[in-house]
mmCIF file of C-alpha atoms in Angstrom:
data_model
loop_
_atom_site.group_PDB
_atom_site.id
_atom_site.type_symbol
_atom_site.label_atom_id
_atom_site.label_comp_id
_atom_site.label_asym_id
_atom_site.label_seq_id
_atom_site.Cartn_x
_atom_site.Cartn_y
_atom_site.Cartn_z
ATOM 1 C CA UNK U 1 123.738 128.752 1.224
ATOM 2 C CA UNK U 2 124.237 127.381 -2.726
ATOM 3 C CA UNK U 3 122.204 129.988 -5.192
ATOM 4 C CA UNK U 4 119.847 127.737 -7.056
ATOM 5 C CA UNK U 5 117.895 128.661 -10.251
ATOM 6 C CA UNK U 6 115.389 127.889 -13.001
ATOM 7 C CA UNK U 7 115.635 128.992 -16.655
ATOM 8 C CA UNK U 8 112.101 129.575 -18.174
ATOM 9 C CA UNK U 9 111.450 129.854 -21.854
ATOM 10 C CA UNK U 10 108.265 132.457 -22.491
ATOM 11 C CA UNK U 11 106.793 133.382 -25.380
ATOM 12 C CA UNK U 12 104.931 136.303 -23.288
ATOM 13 C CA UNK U 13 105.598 139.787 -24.091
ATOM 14 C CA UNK U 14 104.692 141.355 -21.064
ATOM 15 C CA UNK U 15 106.242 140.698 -17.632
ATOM 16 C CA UNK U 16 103.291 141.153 -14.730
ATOM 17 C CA UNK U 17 103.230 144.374 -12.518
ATOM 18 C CA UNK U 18 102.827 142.426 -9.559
ATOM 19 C CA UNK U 19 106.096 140.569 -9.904
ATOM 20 C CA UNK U 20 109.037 142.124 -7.795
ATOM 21 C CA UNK U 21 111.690 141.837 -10.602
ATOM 22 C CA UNK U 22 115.087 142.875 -11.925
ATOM 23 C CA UNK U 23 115.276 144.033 -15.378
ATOM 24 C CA UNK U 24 118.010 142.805 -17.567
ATOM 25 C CA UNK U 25 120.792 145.827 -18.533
ATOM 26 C CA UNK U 26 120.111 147.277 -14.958
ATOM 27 C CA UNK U 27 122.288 146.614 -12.493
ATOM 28 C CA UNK U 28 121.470 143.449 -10.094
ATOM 29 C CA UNK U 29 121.191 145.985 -7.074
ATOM 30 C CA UNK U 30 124.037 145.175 -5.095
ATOM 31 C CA UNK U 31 124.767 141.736 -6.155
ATOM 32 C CA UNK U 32 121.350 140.221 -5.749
ATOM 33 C CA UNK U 33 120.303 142.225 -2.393
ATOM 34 C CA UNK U 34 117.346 144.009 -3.186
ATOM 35 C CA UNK U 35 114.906 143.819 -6.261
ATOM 36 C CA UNK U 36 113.644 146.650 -8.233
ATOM 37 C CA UNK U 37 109.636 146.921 -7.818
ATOM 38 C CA UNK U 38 108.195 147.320 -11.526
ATOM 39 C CA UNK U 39 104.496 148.663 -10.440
ATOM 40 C CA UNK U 40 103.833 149.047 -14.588
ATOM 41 C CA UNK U 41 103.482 146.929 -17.436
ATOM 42 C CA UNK U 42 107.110 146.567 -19.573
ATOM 43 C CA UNK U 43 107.590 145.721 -23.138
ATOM 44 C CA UNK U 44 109.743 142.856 -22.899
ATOM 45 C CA UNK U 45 111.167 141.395 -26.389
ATOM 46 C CA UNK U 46 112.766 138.040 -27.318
ATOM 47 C CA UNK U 47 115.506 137.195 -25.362
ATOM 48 C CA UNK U 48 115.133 139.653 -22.745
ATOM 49 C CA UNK U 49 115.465 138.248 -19.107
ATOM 50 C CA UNK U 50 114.388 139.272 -15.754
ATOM 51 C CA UNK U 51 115.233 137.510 -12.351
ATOM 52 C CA UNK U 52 112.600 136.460 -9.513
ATOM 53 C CA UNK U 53 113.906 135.997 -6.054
ATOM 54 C CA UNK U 54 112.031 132.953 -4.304
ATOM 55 C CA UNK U 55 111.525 131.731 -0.887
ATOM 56 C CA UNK U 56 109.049 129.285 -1.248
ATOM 57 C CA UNK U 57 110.136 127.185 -3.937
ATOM 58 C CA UNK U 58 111.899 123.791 -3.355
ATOM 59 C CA UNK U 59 115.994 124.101 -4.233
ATOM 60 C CA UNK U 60 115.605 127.233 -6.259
ATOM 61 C CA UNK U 61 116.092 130.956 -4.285
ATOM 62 C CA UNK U 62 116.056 132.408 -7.941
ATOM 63 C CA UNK U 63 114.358 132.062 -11.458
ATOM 64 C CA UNK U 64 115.579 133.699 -14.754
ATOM 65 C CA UNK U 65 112.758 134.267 -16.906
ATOM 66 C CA UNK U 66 114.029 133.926 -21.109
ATOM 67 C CA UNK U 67 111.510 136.066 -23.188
ATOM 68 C CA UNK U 68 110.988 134.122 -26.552
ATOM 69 C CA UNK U 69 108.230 134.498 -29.249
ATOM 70 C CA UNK U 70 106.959 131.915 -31.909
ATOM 71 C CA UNK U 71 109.923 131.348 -34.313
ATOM 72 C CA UNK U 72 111.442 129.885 -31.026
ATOM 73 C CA UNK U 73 109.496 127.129 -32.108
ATOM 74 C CA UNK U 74 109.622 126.718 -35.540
ATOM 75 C CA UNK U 75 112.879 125.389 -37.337
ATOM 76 C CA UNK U 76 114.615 127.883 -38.266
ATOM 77 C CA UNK U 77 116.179 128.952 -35.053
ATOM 78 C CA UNK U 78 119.714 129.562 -35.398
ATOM 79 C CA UNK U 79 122.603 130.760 -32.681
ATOM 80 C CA UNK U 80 121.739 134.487 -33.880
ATOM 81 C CA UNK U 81 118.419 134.351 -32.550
ATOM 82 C CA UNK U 82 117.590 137.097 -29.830
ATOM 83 C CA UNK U 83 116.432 134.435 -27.576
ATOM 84 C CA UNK U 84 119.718 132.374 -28.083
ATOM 85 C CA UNK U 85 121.689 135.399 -27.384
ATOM 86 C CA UNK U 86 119.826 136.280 -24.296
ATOM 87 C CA UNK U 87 120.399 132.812 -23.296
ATOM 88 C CA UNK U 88 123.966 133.757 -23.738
ATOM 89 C CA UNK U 89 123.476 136.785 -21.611
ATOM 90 C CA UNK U 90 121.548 135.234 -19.077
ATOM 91 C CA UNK U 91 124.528 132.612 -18.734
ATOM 92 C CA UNK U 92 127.224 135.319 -18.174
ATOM 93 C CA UNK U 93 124.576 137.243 -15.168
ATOM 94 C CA UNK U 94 124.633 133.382 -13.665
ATOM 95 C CA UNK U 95 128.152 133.379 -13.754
ATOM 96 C CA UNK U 96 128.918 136.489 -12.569
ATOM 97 C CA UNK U 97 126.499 136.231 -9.398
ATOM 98 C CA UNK U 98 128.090 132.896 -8.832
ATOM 99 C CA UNK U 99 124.665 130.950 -9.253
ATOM 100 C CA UNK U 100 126.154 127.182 -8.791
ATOM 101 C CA UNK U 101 122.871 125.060 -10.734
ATOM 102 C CA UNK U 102 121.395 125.979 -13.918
ATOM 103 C CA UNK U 103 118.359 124.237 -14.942
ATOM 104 C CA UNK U 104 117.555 125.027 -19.084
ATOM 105 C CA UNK U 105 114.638 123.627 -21.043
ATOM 106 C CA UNK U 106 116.389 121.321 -23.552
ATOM 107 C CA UNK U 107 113.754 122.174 -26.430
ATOM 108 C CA UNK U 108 113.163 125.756 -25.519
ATOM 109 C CA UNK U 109 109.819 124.385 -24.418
ATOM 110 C CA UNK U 110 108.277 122.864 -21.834
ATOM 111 C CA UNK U 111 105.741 120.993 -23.462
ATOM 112 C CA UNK U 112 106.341 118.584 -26.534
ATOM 113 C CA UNK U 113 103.769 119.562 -29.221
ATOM 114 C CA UNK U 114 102.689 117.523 -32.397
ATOM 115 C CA UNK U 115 104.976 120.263 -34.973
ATOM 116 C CA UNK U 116 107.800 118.741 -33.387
ATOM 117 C CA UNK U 117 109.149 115.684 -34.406
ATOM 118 C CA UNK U 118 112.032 113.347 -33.265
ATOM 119 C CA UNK U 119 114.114 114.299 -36.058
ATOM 120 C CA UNK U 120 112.948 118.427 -35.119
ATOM 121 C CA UNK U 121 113.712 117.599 -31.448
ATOM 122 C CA UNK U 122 117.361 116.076 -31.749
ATOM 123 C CA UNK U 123 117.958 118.942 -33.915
ATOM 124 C CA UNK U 124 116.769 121.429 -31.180
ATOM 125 C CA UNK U 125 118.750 119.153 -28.596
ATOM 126 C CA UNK U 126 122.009 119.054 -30.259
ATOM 127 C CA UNK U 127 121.533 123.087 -30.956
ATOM 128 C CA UNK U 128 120.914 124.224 -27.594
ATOM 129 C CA UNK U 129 123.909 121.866 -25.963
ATOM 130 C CA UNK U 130 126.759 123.420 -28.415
ATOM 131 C CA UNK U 131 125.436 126.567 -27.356
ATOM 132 C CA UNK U 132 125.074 126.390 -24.244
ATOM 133 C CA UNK U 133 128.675 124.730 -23.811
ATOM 134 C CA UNK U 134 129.799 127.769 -26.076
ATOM 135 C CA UNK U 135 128.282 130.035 -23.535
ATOM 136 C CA UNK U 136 129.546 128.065 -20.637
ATOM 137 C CA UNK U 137 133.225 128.204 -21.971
ATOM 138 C CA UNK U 138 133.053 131.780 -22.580
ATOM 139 C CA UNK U 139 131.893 132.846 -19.464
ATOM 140 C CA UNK U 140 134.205 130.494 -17.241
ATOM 141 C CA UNK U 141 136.373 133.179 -16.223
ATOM 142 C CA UNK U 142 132.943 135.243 -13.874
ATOM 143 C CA UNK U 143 132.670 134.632 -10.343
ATOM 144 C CA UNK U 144 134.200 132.090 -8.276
ATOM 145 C CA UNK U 145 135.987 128.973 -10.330
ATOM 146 C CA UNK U 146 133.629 126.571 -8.586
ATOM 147 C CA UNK U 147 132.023 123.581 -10.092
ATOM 148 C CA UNK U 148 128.501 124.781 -11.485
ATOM 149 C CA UNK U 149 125.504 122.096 -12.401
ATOM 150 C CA UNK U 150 123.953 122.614 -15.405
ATOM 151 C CA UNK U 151 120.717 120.860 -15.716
ATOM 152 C CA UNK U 152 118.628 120.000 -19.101
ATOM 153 C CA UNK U 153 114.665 119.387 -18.463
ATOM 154 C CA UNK U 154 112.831 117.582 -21.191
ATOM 155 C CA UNK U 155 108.963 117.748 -21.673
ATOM 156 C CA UNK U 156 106.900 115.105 -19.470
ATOM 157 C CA UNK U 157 105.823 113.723 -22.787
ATOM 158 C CA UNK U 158 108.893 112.854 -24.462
ATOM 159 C CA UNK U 159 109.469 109.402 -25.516
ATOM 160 C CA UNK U 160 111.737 106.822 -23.632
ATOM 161 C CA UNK U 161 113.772 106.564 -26.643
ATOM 162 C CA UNK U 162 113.960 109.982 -27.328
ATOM 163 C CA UNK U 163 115.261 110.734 -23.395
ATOM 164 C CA UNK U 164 117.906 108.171 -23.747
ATOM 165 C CA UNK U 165 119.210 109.652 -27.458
ATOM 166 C CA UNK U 166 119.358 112.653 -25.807
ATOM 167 C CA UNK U 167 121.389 111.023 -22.538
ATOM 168 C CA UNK U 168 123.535 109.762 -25.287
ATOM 169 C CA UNK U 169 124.049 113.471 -26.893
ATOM 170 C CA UNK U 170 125.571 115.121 -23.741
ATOM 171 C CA UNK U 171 128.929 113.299 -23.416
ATOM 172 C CA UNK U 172 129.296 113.452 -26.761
ATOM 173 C CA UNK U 173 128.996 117.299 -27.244
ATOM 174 C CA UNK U 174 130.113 118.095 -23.748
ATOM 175 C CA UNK U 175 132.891 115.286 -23.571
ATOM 176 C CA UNK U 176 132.470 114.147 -20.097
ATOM 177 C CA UNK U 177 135.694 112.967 -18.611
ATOM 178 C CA UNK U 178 135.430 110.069 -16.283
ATOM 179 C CA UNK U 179 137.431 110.355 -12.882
ATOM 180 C CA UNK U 180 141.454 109.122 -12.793
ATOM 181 C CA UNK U 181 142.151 106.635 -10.184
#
């Protein structure tokens, strides 16, 4: 059965008690087999993670949860910020558990808000791809060498023009190779 999952972006600071959940920096109890049941509140800070197991959720069994906070959104995010580096961690746990389809919020957002403009969103775009292939690169060597699927979601409300720059960014950062007949 492939291991499917969902990235989420949060800006919450407090993971709900009624979630069954795995903590980041604890082990994943025996390789994904049983979750940890937080019955209190937790402090969680930017770039933080924990994991949800799911059964009823079409073509994702898991969901990593990214803890972020307001400068996620503002421009000054650079490849030092906690949430990038959780990112970073979050990729490695992936890789390590052999999860074979990441799905990662291109913007760090799932909605497209007025503050961010095409020129703020192609910088944001561009940003989180050479990371994310940085990431991917170093953490190549974790689980199984299988192909994995990494997936990019863009908010509903982004422009036609604005989809197909960003189609147009992710051969050229990620230097897709065609097939050799």
């Amino acid at each position: 059965q492939q291991q499917q999952q969902q990235h989420h972006s949060t800006p919450a600071r407090h993971a709900p008690a009624s979630w069954q959940q795995t903590v980041h920096g604890q082990q994943w109890e025996e390789d994904m087999g049983a979750t940890l049941n937080i019955t209190e509140e937790i402090d969680l800070d930017p770039g933080d993670f924990y994991v949800t197991k799911h059964s009823t959720v079409a073509n994702a069994h898991i969901a990593f949860h990214l803890v972020g906070d307001a400068e996620l959104l503002g421009d000054g995010l650079s490849t030092r910020h906690p949430t990038l580096q959780g990112l970073r961690n979050l990729i490695r746990c992936a890789f390590q558990h052999n999860v074979d389809k990441l799905t990662i919020p291109l913007l760090m957002s799932h909605e497209l808000t007025e503050d961010m403009s095409a020129k703020w969103c192609m910088k944001r775009a561009e940003l989180i791809l050479k990371c994310v292939k940085g990431f991917v690169m170093e953490n190549s060597t974790y689980g199984n060498q299988s192909a994995r699927t990494l997936e990019f979601l863009v908010p509903k409300k982004i422009s036609e023009e604005q989809f197909e720059q960003f189609c147009q960014l992710v051969p050229q950062i990620f230097r897709v190779v065609g097939a050799v007949s």
